[in-house]
Amino acid sequence: SGGKIHFRDRIPHGGFATDLAALEVTVRDLTTKKNGKAAWDVSFHSLRKESVALTGDLTLDPLAVSAQLKTTGIDLESYHPYLADRLRAPLSGKLDSNGLVNFNTEDGLRVSDMSLNGHNLAVDFGNKEGAQLSELSLKGGKLSLKEKMAEVESITLSGGTIRASREKGGKFSPERILLHTKGTTKAPGKGSAAAPAFSYRIKNVAGSDLNITLTDRTRKGNPAFPLKGLRFTLQDITGPAIGPIPVTLATGYGKQGRIGFSGSVVPSPLKLHGTLGLKRIPLRDFDAYLPDNLALSIAGGAVDSRLKLTLAKAGEKVNGTFNGSVGIRSFYCLDTKQNE
């Protein structure tokens, strides 16, 4: 009771340190009798105002441990040294968790009823770009190492801002934070069968009140595309076998524009099928994409459209079909040579 732990780890880049206080450990009815069950509790907090509490049962013969885990206020940025070889910039914010953890010699490690709640999450892409997210919630998490499976009931993102760009080399700015490490892949032994792949399923993903600005630095003038109040849903995300993912998206664009999409998508290889709706999308925003040999500049106008489309990637090319209606209002353009 009232214990303290001072922990220093010099192995990760920059080192890691934490000081734990108010350590409380209680074990009741501990026995070596077969199937004898003891109750145990462990709790402590750090000087960063993080807290951890575990309450559960312990059996020594055969070995079995269960615990209800609860953490609050985990400071993500403080643990960046353990990710410094993979992430150039730290992820900041606070994380709370709650879940049931079980371990025994027959079933191995299992996690159920897991929930995670992130608050004020942020990451810096550099060049005044990055992502901030007010709230992230994960519910209904399950994990079984023996069965090699993970499942999540829902993931919800709300209240965020993302500023990203496509760089002149073609890469996207979020890629800046990734550090590529050299690794070796061990070839399977002769005659050995490949181990079954780890499978996962996320039943629902939803986002709301997201503001995103995408800048294309590969084009003259660095055109930017502002998405406001974006909402989206994704369902039934699975792997390693990936099937069609139902998706809906609705967002404001610029001052008066609206974009909506409903359909399905397969990430790899890319397949997209659905209905796209555009309303009052300003054509001037796309002036930088006109051919260089076209002596024309778009000065005004907006497009309205409702299209059914299908896209599919084959090799390095994306092919597709579309049908529907397109309307252009208040179109105005200039002849850049005659200035008319």
mmCIF file of C-alpha atoms in Angstrom:
data_model
loop_
_atom_site.group_PDB
_atom_site.id
_atom_site.type_symbol
_atom_site.label_atom_id
_atom_site.label_comp_id
_atom_site.label_asym_id
_atom_site.label_seq_id
_atom_site.Cartn_x
_atom_site.Cartn_y
_atom_site.Cartn_z
ATOM 1 C CA SER A 1 0.000 0.000 0.000
ATOM 2 C CA GLY A 2 1.227 3.502 -0.840
ATOM 3 C CA GLY A 3 4.088 2.206 -2.987
ATOM 4 C CA LYS A 4 6.136 4.155 -5.524
ATOM 5 C CA ILE A 5 7.943 3.044 -8.679
ATOM 6 C CA HIS A 6 10.544 5.069 -10.570
ATOM 7 C CA PHE A 7 11.013 3.611 -14.054
ATOM 8 C CA ARG A 8 13.742 4.563 -16.555
ATOM 9 C CA ASP A 9 14.148 2.917 -19.967
ATOM 10 C CA ARG A 10 17.254 3.981 -21.910
ATOM 11 C CA ILE A 11 16.712 1.631 -24.858
ATOM 12 C CA PRO A 12 14.177 3.614 -26.959
ATOM 13 C CA HIS A 13 15.384 6.717 -28.803
ATOM 14 C CA GLY A 14 15.514 9.618 -26.354
ATOM 15 C CA GLY A 15 14.699 7.326 -23.441
ATOM 16 C CA PHE A 16 11.496 6.976 -21.458
ATOM 17 C CA ALA A 17 10.815 7.810 -17.832
ATOM 18 C CA THR A 18 7.798 7.663 -15.578
ATOM 19 C CA ASP A 19 7.130 7.883 -11.854
ATOM 20 C CA LEU A 20 4.252 5.912 -10.365
ATOM 21 C CA ALA A 21 2.677 6.641 -7.008
ATOM 22 C CA ALA A 22 -0.164 5.438 -4.764
ATOM 23 C CA LEU A 23 0.555 1.833 -5.727
ATOM 24 C CA GLU A 24 -1.982 -0.482 -4.084
ATOM 25 C CA VAL A 25 -1.780 -4.294 -4.409
ATOM 26 C CA THR A 26 -4.254 -6.625 -2.737
ATOM 27 C CA VAL A 27 -4.450 -10.432 -3.051
ATOM 28 C CA ARG A 28 -7.062 -12.444 -1.121
ATOM 29 C CA ASP A 29 -7.357 -16.222 -0.621
ATOM 30 C CA LEU A 30 -4.273 -17.127 -2.655
ATOM 31 C CA THR A 31 -3.779 -20.911 -2.753
ATOM 32 C CA THR A 32 -1.824 -23.574 -4.646
ATOM 33 C CA LYS A 33 -4.801 -25.978 -4.540
ATOM 34 C CA LYS A 34 -5.985 -27.117 -7.952
ATOM 35 C CA ASN A 35 -8.594 -24.693 -9.343
ATOM 36 C CA GLY A 36 -8.238 -22.546 -6.222
ATOM 37 C CA LYS A 37 -9.226 -18.991 -7.054
ATOM 38 C CA ALA A 38 -7.836 -15.823 -5.509
ATOM 39 C CA ALA A 39 -9.106 -12.268 -5.860
ATOM 40 C CA TRP A 40 -6.625 -9.506 -6.671
ATOM 41 C CA ASP A 41 -6.563 -5.735 -7.215
ATOM 42 C CA VAL A 42 -3.821 -3.430 -8.470
ATOM 43 C CA SER A 43 -4.048 0.335 -8.875
ATOM 44 C CA PHE A 44 -1.635 3.252 -9.280
ATOM 45 C CA HIS A 45 -1.294 6.625 -10.924
ATOM 46 C CA SER A 46 1.552 8.509 -12.563
ATOM 47 C CA LEU A 47 2.760 12.042 -11.967
ATOM 48 C CA ARG A 48 1.277 12.835 -15.411
ATOM 49 C CA LYS A 49 -2.141 12.214 -13.803
ATOM 50 C CA GLU A 50 -2.591 8.893 -15.585
ATOM 51 C CA SER A 51 -4.353 6.173 -13.629
ATOM 52 C CA VAL A 52 -4.508 2.384 -14.017
ATOM 53 C CA ALA A 53 -6.732 -0.058 -12.124
ATOM 54 C CA LEU A 54 -7.084 -3.834 -12.483
ATOM 55 C CA THR A 55 -9.512 -6.069 -10.587
ATOM 56 C CA GLY A 56 -9.841 -9.787 -11.163
ATOM 57 C CA ASP A 57 -9.216 -13.426 -10.278
ATOM 58 C CA LEU A 58 -6.075 -15.581 -10.199
ATOM 59 C CA THR A 59 -5.679 -19.361 -10.315
ATOM 60 C CA LEU A 60 -2.213 -20.902 -9.964
ATOM 61 C CA ASP A 61 -3.085 -24.493 -10.930
ATOM 62 C CA PRO A 62 -3.805 -24.442 -13.809
ATOM 63 C CA LEU A 63 -2.580 -20.914 -14.466
ATOM 64 C CA ALA A 64 -5.432 -18.545 -15.284
ATOM 65 C CA VAL A 65 -5.732 -14.789 -14.850
ATOM 66 C CA SER A 66 -8.683 -12.477 -15.461
ATOM 67 C CA ALA A 67 -8.833 -8.732 -14.949
ATOM 68 C CA GLN A 68 -11.142 -5.812 -15.549
ATOM 69 C CA LEU A 69 -8.779 -3.146 -16.826
ATOM 70 C CA LYS A 70 -9.485 0.575 -16.582
ATOM 71 C CA THR A 71 -7.099 3.367 -17.561
ATOM 72 C CA THR A 72 -7.706 7.111 -17.650
ATOM 73 C CA GLY A 73 -5.727 10.073 -18.928
ATOM 74 C CA ILE A 74 -2.962 8.129 -20.701
ATOM 75 C CA ASP A 75 -0.685 10.802 -22.213
ATOM 76 C CA LEU A 76 0.088 9.470 -25.697
ATOM 77 C CA GLU A 77 2.902 11.888 -26.513
ATOM 78 C CA SER A 78 4.924 10.681 -23.523
ATOM 79 C CA TYR A 79 5.178 7.191 -25.071
ATOM 80 C CA HIS A 80 6.505 8.397 -28.435
ATOM 81 C CA PRO A 81 10.040 7.068 -27.714
ATOM 82 C CA TYR A 82 8.656 3.554 -28.298
ATOM 83 C CA LEU A 83 7.411 4.617 -31.753
ATOM 84 C CA ALA A 84 10.247 6.996 -32.665
ATOM 85 C CA ASP A 85 11.732 4.471 -35.107
ATOM 86 C CA ARG A 86 8.450 4.436 -37.047
ATOM 87 C CA LEU A 87 6.860 7.862 -36.566
ATOM 88 C CA ARG A 88 8.761 11.082 -37.210
ATOM 89 C CA ALA A 89 6.272 13.156 -35.183
ATOM 90 C CA PRO A 90 4.502 12.185 -31.957
ATOM 91 C CA LEU A 91 0.795 11.554 -31.581
ATOM 92 C CA SER A 92 -0.557 13.734 -28.780
ATOM 93 C CA GLY A 93 -3.753 13.562 -26.765
ATOM 94 C CA LYS A 94 -5.292 11.584 -23.922
ATOM 95 C CA LEU A 95 -6.609 8.019 -23.982
ATOM 96 C CA ASP A 96 -9.028 6.183 -21.669
ATOM 97 C CA SER A 97 -9.702 2.451 -21.880
ATOM 98 C CA ASN A 98 -11.898 -0.193 -20.303
ATOM 99 C CA GLY A 99 -12.066 -3.920 -20.987
ATOM 100 C CA LEU A 100 -11.897 -7.496 -19.761
ATOM 101 C CA VAL A 101 -8.574 -9.317 -20.138
ATOM 102 C CA ASN A 102 -8.271 -13.096 -19.727
ATOM 103 C CA PHE A 103 -5.312 -15.445 -19.957
ATOM 104 C CA ASN A 104 -5.065 -19.197 -19.465
ATOM 105 C CA THR A 105 -2.817 -21.959 -20.780
ATOM 106 C CA GLU A 106 -5.516 -23.380 -23.056
ATOM 107 C CA ASP A 107 -6.960 -20.256 -24.724
ATOM 108 C CA GLY A 108 -4.000 -17.884 -24.410
ATOM 109 C CA LEU A 109 -4.665 -14.143 -24.254
ATOM 110 C CA ARG A 110 -8.215 -12.929 -24.883
ATOM 111 C CA VAL A 111 -9.672 -9.422 -24.647
ATOM 112 C CA SER A 112 -13.398 -8.652 -24.682
ATOM 113 C CA ASP A 113 -15.759 -5.730 -24.126
ATOM 114 C CA MET A 114 -12.907 -3.345 -24.885
ATOM 115 C CA SER A 115 -13.603 0.364 -25.240
ATOM 116 C CA LEU A 116 -11.175 3.164 -26.062
ATOM 117 C CA ASN A 117 -11.834 6.890 -25.887
ATOM 118 C CA GLY A 118 -9.340 9.386 -27.256
ATOM 119 C CA HIS A 119 -9.564 13.109 -26.495
ATOM 120 C CA ASN A 120 -7.918 16.027 -28.321
ATOM 121 C CA LEU A 121 -5.764 13.819 -30.537
ATOM 122 C CA ALA A 122 -3.290 15.546 -32.843
ATOM 123 C CA VAL A 123 -0.366 14.821 -35.158
ATOM 124 C CA ASP A 124 1.843 17.285 -37.073
ATOM 125 C CA PHE A 125 2.631 16.596 -40.754
ATOM 126 C CA GLY A 126 5.006 19.575 -40.979
ATOM 127 C CA ASN A 127 4.709 22.754 -43.084
ATOM 128 C CA LYS A 128 1.760 23.948 -40.966
ATOM 129 C CA GLU A 129 -0.235 20.826 -41.849
ATOM 130 C CA GLY A 130 -1.584 18.109 -39.612
ATOM 131 C CA ALA A 131 -4.653 16.507 -38.081
ATOM 132 C CA GLN A 132 -6.610 17.247 -34.918
ATOM 133 C CA LEU A 133 -9.513 15.175 -33.647
ATOM 134 C CA SER A 134 -11.666 16.182 -30.689
ATOM 135 C CA GLU A 135 -13.074 12.731 -29.906
ATOM 136 C CA LEU A 136 -12.396 9.158 -30.996
ATOM 137 C CA SER A 137 -14.421 6.282 -29.598
ATOM 138 C CA LEU A 138 -13.971 2.536 -30.078
ATOM 139 C CA LYS A 139 -16.580 0.146 -28.653
ATOM 140 C CA GLY A 140 -17.061 -3.601 -28.526
ATOM 141 C CA GLY A 141 -13.442 -4.611 -29.085
ATOM 142 C CA LYS A 142 -12.497 -8.317 -29.062
ATOM 143 C CA LEU A 143 -9.128 -10.040 -29.478
ATOM 144 C CA SER A 144 -8.015 -13.679 -29.436
ATOM 145 C CA LEU A 145 -4.378 -14.551 -30.101
ATOM 146 C CA LYS A 146 -5.150 -18.269 -30.283
ATOM 147 C CA GLU A 147 -7.837 -17.758 -32.923
ATOM 148 C CA LYS A 148 -5.847 -14.940 -34.546
ATOM 149 C CA MET A 149 -8.838 -12.657 -34.762
ATOM 150 C CA ALA A 150 -9.868 -9.158 -33.744
ATOM 151 C CA GLU A 151 -13.289 -7.549 -33.984
ATOM 152 C CA VAL A 152 -14.621 -4.068 -33.279
ATOM 153 C CA GLU A 153 -18.306 -3.168 -33.015
ATOM 154 C CA SER A 154 -17.912 0.531 -33.830
ATOM 155 C CA ILE A 155 -15.424 3.359 -34.271
ATOM 156 C CA THR A 156 -16.637 6.966 -34.107
ATOM 157 C CA LEU A 157 -14.696 10.129 -34.966
ATOM 158 C CA SER A 158 -16.123 13.557 -34.236
ATOM 159 C CA GLY A 159 -15.006 17.163 -34.403
ATOM 160 C CA GLY A 160 -11.760 17.383 -36.315
ATOM 161 C CA THR A 161 -9.588 19.379 -38.683
ATOM 162 C CA ILE A 162 -7.203 17.949 -41.271
ATOM 163 C CA ARG A 163 -4.811 19.951 -43.445
ATOM 164 C CA ALA A 164 -2.932 17.857 -45.979
ATOM 165 C CA SER A 165 -1.361 18.230 -49.403
ATOM 166 C CA ARG A 166 -0.078 16.385 -52.414
ATOM 167 C CA GLU A 167 3.594 17.211 -52.808
ATOM 168 C CA LYS A 168 5.444 17.919 -56.054
ATOM 169 C CA GLY A 169 6.908 14.435 -56.056
ATOM 170 C CA GLY A 170 3.432 12.927 -55.929
ATOM 171 C CA LYS A 171 3.470 11.850 -52.293
ATOM 172 C CA PHE A 172 0.947 13.060 -49.726
ATOM 173 C CA SER A 173 1.980 15.075 -46.678
ATOM 174 C CA PRO A 174 0.782 12.534 -44.052
ATOM 175 C CA GLU A 175 3.486 10.225 -45.419
ATOM 176 C CA ARG A 176 6.111 12.597 -43.973
ATOM 177 C CA ILE A 177 5.566 11.280 -40.462
ATOM 178 C CA LEU A 178 6.322 7.671 -41.436
ATOM 179 C CA LEU A 179 9.860 6.383 -41.042
ATOM 180 C CA HIS A 180 10.625 3.374 -43.211
ATOM 181 C CA THR A 181 12.703 0.809 -41.356
ATOM 182 C CA LYS A 182 14.695 -1.911 -43.040
ATOM 183 C CA GLY A 183 13.523 -5.360 -42.087
ATOM 184 C CA THR A 184 14.165 -8.926 -43.080
ATOM 185 C CA THR A 185 11.538 -11.471 -43.920
ATOM 186 C CA LYS A 186 12.286 -14.995 -42.833
ATOM 187 C CA ALA A 187 11.441 -17.511 -45.516
ATOM 188 C CA PRO A 188 9.312 -20.466 -44.413
ATOM 189 C CA GLY A 189 11.187 -23.717 -43.911
ATOM 190 C CA LYS A 190 11.131 -26.391 -46.561
ATOM 191 C CA GLY A 191 7.857 -28.260 -46.487
ATOM 192 C CA SER A 192 6.370 -26.005 -43.788
ATOM 193 C CA ALA A 193 2.848 -24.674 -44.198
ATOM 194 C CA ALA A 194 2.163 -20.952 -44.035
ATOM 195 C CA ALA A 195 0.676 -19.840 -40.729
ATOM 196 C CA PRO A 196 -2.951 -18.707 -40.913
ATOM 197 C CA ALA A 197 -3.292 -14.953 -41.324
ATOM 198 C CA PHE A 198 -4.631 -12.726 -38.561
ATOM 199 C CA SER A 199 -8.229 -11.771 -39.398
ATOM 200 C CA TYR A 200 -10.122 -8.647 -38.392
ATOM 201 C CA ARG A 201 -13.562 -7.108 -38.757
ATOM 202 C CA ILE A 202 -14.798 -3.585 -38.014
ATOM 203 C CA LYS A 203 -18.577 -3.504 -38.205
ATOM 204 C CA ASN A 204 -19.168 0.261 -38.293
ATOM 205 C CA VAL A 205 -17.052 3.395 -38.716
ATOM 206 C CA ALA A 206 -18.639 6.844 -38.582
ATOM 207 C CA GLY A 207 -17.312 10.377 -38.673
ATOM 208 C CA SER A 208 -18.980 13.764 -38.230
ATOM 209 C CA ASP A 209 -18.160 17.471 -38.094
ATOM 210 C CA LEU A 210 -14.831 17.063 -39.877
ATOM 211 C CA ASN A 211 -13.210 19.954 -41.746
ATOM 212 C CA ILE A 212 -10.612 18.954 -44.331
ATOM 213 C CA THR A 213 -8.453 21.089 -46.608
ATOM 214 C CA LEU A 214 -6.538 19.338 -49.388
ATOM 215 C CA THR A 215 -3.877 21.302 -51.300
ATOM 216 C CA ASP A 216 -2.367 20.143 -54.592
ATOM 217 C CA ARG A 217 1.205 21.438 -54.772
ATOM 218 C CA THR A 218 1.808 19.635 -58.065
ATOM 219 C CA ARG A 219 -0.235 22.318 -59.865
ATOM 220 C CA LYS A 220 0.451 25.980 -60.487
ATOM 221 C CA GLY A 221 -1.067 28.160 -57.791
ATOM 222 C CA ASN A 222 -1.365 25.281 -55.290
ATOM 223 C CA PRO A 223 -5.160 24.859 -55.631
ATOM 224 C CA ALA A 224 -6.918 24.004 -52.379
ATOM 225 C CA PHE A 225 -10.157 22.103 -51.862
ATOM 226 C CA PRO A 226 -12.040 22.838 -48.601
ATOM 227 C CA LEU A 227 -14.476 20.213 -47.275
ATOM 228 C CA LYS A 228 -16.664 21.462 -44.420
ATOM 229 C CA GLY A 229 -18.715 19.545 -41.878
ATOM 230 C CA LEU A 230 -17.921 16.203 -43.509
ATOM 231 C CA ARG A 231 -19.928 13.168 -42.388
ATOM 232 C CA PHE A 232 -19.283 9.575 -43.445
ATOM 233 C CA THR A 233 -20.089 5.969 -42.628
ATOM 234 C CA LEU A 234 -18.318 2.716 -43.490
ATOM 235 C CA GLN A 235 -19.580 -0.783 -42.744
ATOM 236 C CA ASP A 236 -18.136 -4.278 -42.609
ATOM 237 C CA ILE A 237 -14.414 -3.632 -43.018
ATOM 238 C CA THR A 238 -12.711 -7.032 -43.049
ATOM 239 C CA GLY A 239 -9.304 -8.519 -43.682
ATOM 240 C CA PRO A 240 -7.192 -10.094 -44.922
ATOM 241 C CA ALA A 241 -10.013 -11.002 -47.345
ATOM 242 C CA ILE A 242 -11.468 -7.618 -48.333
ATOM 243 C CA GLY A 243 -15.013 -7.386 -49.618
ATOM 244 C CA PRO A 244 -17.119 -4.442 -50.807
ATOM 245 C CA ILE A 245 -17.465 -1.833 -48.046
ATOM 246 C CA PRO A 246 -20.760 0.102 -48.007
ATOM 247 C CA VAL A 247 -20.002 3.814 -47.732
ATOM 248 C CA THR A 248 -21.904 7.090 -47.453
ATOM 249 C CA LEU A 249 -20.416 10.585 -47.471
ATOM 250 C CA ALA A 250 -21.851 14.089 -47.275
ATOM 251 C CA THR A 251 -19.917 17.338 -47.000
ATOM 252 C CA GLY A 252 -20.046 21.022 -47.681
ATOM 253 C CA TYR A 253 -17.590 22.431 -50.193
ATOM 254 C CA GLY A 254 -16.343 26.008 -50.181
ATOM 255 C CA LYS A 255 -19.015 28.635 -49.488
ATOM 256 C CA GLN A 256 -22.118 27.068 -51.018
ATOM 257 C CA GLY A 257 -21.155 23.719 -52.530
ATOM 258 C CA ARG A 258 -22.301 20.275 -51.478
ATOM 259 C CA ILE A 259 -20.899 16.816 -52.258
ATOM 260 C CA GLY A 260 -22.611 13.520 -51.545
ATOM 261 C CA PHE A 261 -21.789 9.892 -52.301
ATOM 262 C CA SER A 262 -23.389 6.551 -51.489
ATOM 263 C CA GLY A 263 -22.255 3.177 -52.735
ATOM 264 C CA SER A 264 -19.485 0.689 -52.049
ATOM 265 C CA VAL A 265 -15.706 0.568 -52.298
ATOM 266 C CA VAL A 266 -13.027 -2.127 -52.350
ATOM 267 C CA PRO A 267 -9.654 -0.585 -51.354
ATOM 268 C CA SER A 268 -7.318 -3.055 -53.074
ATOM 269 C CA PRO A 269 -7.435 -3.422 -55.965
ATOM 270 C CA LEU A 270 -9.544 -0.270 -56.125
ATOM 271 C CA LYS A 271 -13.182 -0.720 -57.092
ATOM 272 C CA LEU A 272 -15.787 1.993 -56.608
ATOM 273 C CA HIS A 273 -19.485 1.834 -57.397
ATOM 274 C CA GLY A 274 -22.198 4.277 -56.400
ATOM 275 C CA THR A 275 -23.996 7.547 -56.905
ATOM 276 C CA LEU A 276 -22.199 10.897 -56.765
ATOM 277 C CA GLY A 277 -24.037 14.180 -56.280
ATOM 278 C CA LEU A 278 -22.491 17.633 -56.765
ATOM 279 C CA LYS A 279 -24.199 20.957 -56.093
ATOM 280 C CA ARG A 280 -22.797 24.453 -56.712
ATOM 281 C CA ILE A 281 -19.190 23.288 -57.033
ATOM 282 C CA PRO A 282 -17.173 26.306 -58.323
ATOM 283 C CA LEU A 283 -15.428 25.520 -61.591
ATOM 284 C CA ARG A 284 -12.704 28.104 -60.959
ATOM 285 C CA ASP A 285 -11.229 25.805 -58.298
ATOM 286 C CA PHE A 286 -10.232 23.416 -61.093
ATOM 287 C CA ASP A 287 -8.728 25.968 -63.478
ATOM 288 C CA ALA A 288 -5.221 24.658 -62.748
ATOM 289 C CA TYR A 289 -6.134 21.308 -64.310
ATOM 290 C CA LEU A 290 -6.857 22.667 -67.794
ATOM 291 C CA PRO A 291 -4.321 21.576 -70.445
ATOM 292 C CA ASP A 292 -1.293 23.878 -70.727
ATOM 293 C CA ASN A 293 -1.872 24.363 -74.461
ATOM 294 C CA LEU A 294 -5.421 25.579 -73.890
ATOM 295 C CA ALA A 295 -5.488 29.401 -73.881
ATOM 296 C CA LEU A 296 -8.427 29.489 -71.535
ATOM 297 C CA SER A 297 -8.973 30.465 -67.916
ATOM 298 C CA ILE A 298 -12.150 29.785 -65.976
ATOM 299 C CA ALA A 299 -13.338 32.937 -64.256
ATOM 300 C CA GLY A 300 -16.698 31.804 -62.930
ATOM 301 C CA GLY A 301 -19.419 29.193 -62.956
ATOM 302 C CA ALA A 302 -20.615 26.247 -60.903
ATOM 303 C CA VAL A 303 -21.464 22.646 -61.687
ATOM 304 C CA ASP A 304 -24.418 20.548 -60.507
ATOM 305 C CA SER A 305 -24.363 16.845 -61.198
ATOM 306 C CA ARG A 306 -25.849 13.489 -60.289
ATOM 307 C CA LEU A 307 -23.936 10.537 -61.668
ATOM 308 C CA LYS A 308 -23.959 6.799 -61.297
ATOM 309 C CA LEU A 309 -20.367 5.682 -61.643
ATOM 310 C CA THR A 310 -18.181 2.605 -61.583
ATOM 311 C CA LEU A 311 -14.393 2.710 -61.307
ATOM 312 C CA ALA A 312 -11.888 -0.130 -61.214
ATOM 313 C CA LYS A 313 -8.104 -0.189 -61.143
ATOM 314 C CA ALA A 314 -6.351 -2.530 -63.564
ATOM 315 C CA GLY A 315 -2.566 -2.397 -63.231
ATOM 316 C CA GLU A 316 -1.572 1.271 -63.135
ATOM 317 C CA LYS A 317 -4.723 2.465 -64.901
ATOM 318 C CA VAL A 318 -8.171 3.268 -63.552
ATOM 319 C CA ASN A 319 -11.057 2.541 -65.907
ATOM 320 C CA GLY A 320 -14.717 3.311 -65.389
ATOM 321 C CA THR A 321 -18.116 4.227 -66.677
ATOM 322 C CA PHE A 322 -20.647 6.847 -65.644
ATOM 323 C CA ASN A 323 -24.100 8.049 -66.607
ATOM 324 C CA GLY A 324 -26.369 10.763 -65.322
ATOM 325 C CA SER A 325 -26.860 14.490 -65.634
ATOM 326 C CA VAL A 326 -24.501 17.481 -65.488
ATOM 327 C CA GLY A 327 -25.490 21.140 -65.418
ATOM 328 C CA ILE A 328 -23.330 24.269 -65.448
ATOM 329 C CA ARG A 329 -24.597 27.638 -64.267
ATOM 330 C CA SER A 330 -23.200 31.151 -64.782
ATOM 331 C CA PHE A 331 -20.213 29.920 -66.765
ATOM 332 C CA TYR A 332 -17.607 32.615 -67.534
ATOM 333 C CA CYS A 333 -14.159 32.136 -69.019
ATOM 334 C CA LEU A 334 -11.314 34.275 -70.405
ATOM 335 C CA ASP A 335 -9.138 33.946 -73.477
ATOM 336 C CA THR A 336 -5.664 34.227 -71.964
ATOM 337 C CA LYS A 337 -4.076 35.265 -75.261
ATOM 338 C CA GLN A 338 -6.569 37.928 -76.369
ATOM 339 C CA ASN A 339 -7.541 38.820 -72.789
ATOM 340 C CA GLU A 340 -11.205 38.560 -73.728
#
